[in-house]
Amino acid sequence: MTLKTTLKLTAAAASLAILAGCASTSALEEVRQTAESAQADAAEARSIATQAQNTANQAQRDAQAALQMSEQNRDEMNRMFQRSMQK
């Protein structure tokens, strides 16, 4: 469940409890539990997103290093070819 969906459901549940007028203690407790669950889900989603961002950043660094190495290899091969053609 996404953060937006969770927050929307929480807001809807809270609105229904308020609109009901005489909300019972159990209804308020249910809304509180729903809100706490939504907060926990949001924290977990944030943690997963942070991990995904860190992984993506590492992949970008690895790709940059591979590109640089490939360019160095290409340059070296070109120099070797040029030397072989001069002989």
Coordinates of C-alpha atoms in Angstrom, one line a residue:
M1 CA 0.0 0.0 0.0
T2 CA 1.4 3.4 -0.9
L3 CA 1.9 6.2 1.5
K4 CA -0.7 8.4 -0.3
T5 CA -3.3 5.6 -0.2
T6 CA -2.6 4.9 3.4
L7 CA -3.0 8.5 4.3
K8 CA -6.2 8.9 2.3
L9 CA -7.7 5.8 4.0
T10 CA -6.7 7.2 7.4
A11 CA -8.2 10.6 6.7
A12 CA -11.4 9.0 5.4
A13 CA -11.6 6.8 8.5
A14 CA -11.1 9.8 10.8
S15 CA -13.7 11.9 8.8
L16 CA -16.3 9.1 9.2
A17 CA -15.6 8.8 12.9
I18 CA -16.1 12.6 13.3
L19 CA -19.1 12.8 11.1
A20 CA -20.8 10.0 13.0
G21 CA -21.3 12.5 15.8
C22 CA -21.4 10.3 18.9
A23 CA -18.3 8.3 18.2
S24 CA -17.9 5.6 20.7
T25 CA -14.6 4.9 22.5
S26 CA -14.1 1.8 20.5
A27 CA -14.5 3.7 17.2
L28 CA -12.0 6.3 18.3
E29 CA -9.6 3.5 19.3
E30 CA -10.0 2.0 15.9
V31 CA -9.2 5.3 14.2
R32 CA -6.2 5.7 16.4
Q33 CA -5.0 2.2 15.5
T34 CA -5.6 2.9 11.9
A35 CA -3.5 6.1 12.1
E36 CA -0.7 4.4 13.9
S37 CA -0.7 1.6 11.3
A38 CA -0.6 4.2 8.6
Q39 CA 2.4 5.9 10.3
A40 CA 4.2 2.6 10.6
D41 CA 3.5 1.8 6.9
A42 CA 4.8 5.3 5.9
A43 CA 7.9 4.8 7.9
E44 CA 8.5 1.4 6.3
A45 CA 7.9 2.9 2.9
R46 CA 10.3 5.7 3.6
S47 CA 13.0 3.2 4.7
I48 CA 12.5 1.0 1.6
A49 CA 12.6 4.1 -0.6
T50 CA 15.9 5.2 1.0
Q51 CA 17.4 1.8 0.5
A52 CA 16.3 1.8 -3.2
Q53 CA 17.8 5.3 -3.6
N54 CA 21.1 4.1 -2.1
T55 CA 21.1 1.1 -4.4
A56 CA 20.4 3.2 -7.4
N57 CA 23.2 5.6 -6.5
Q58 CA 25.7 2.8 -6.1
A59 CA 24.6 1.4 -9.5
Q60 CA 25.1 4.8 -11.1
R61 CA 28.6 5.0 -9.6
D62 CA 29.4 1.5 -10.9
A63 CA 28.1 2.4 -14.3
Q64 CA 30.3 5.5 -14.4
A65 CA 33.3 3.5 -13.4
A66 CA 32.6 0.9 -16.1
L67 CA 32.2 3.6 -18.7
Q68 CA 35.5 5.2 -17.7
M69 CA 37.3 1.9 -17.8
S70 CA 35.8 1.1 -21.2
E71 CA 36.9 4.4 -22.6
Q72 CA 40.4 3.9 -21.2
N73 CA 40.5 0.4 -22.9
R74 CA 39.3 1.9 -26.2
D75 CA 42.0 4.5 -26.1
E76 CA 44.7 2.0 -25.3
M77 CA 43.5 -0.3 -28.1
N78 CA 43.6 2.7 -30.5
R79 CA 47.2 3.5 -29.5
M80 CA 48.2 -0.1 -29.9
F81 CA 46.6 -0.2 -33.4
Q82 CA 48.3 3.1 -34.4
R83 CA 51.7 1.7 -33.2
S84 CA 51.2 -1.5 -35.2
M85 CA 50.3 0.5 -38.3
Q86 CA 53.5 2.5 -38.1
K87 CA 55.7 -0.5 -38.3

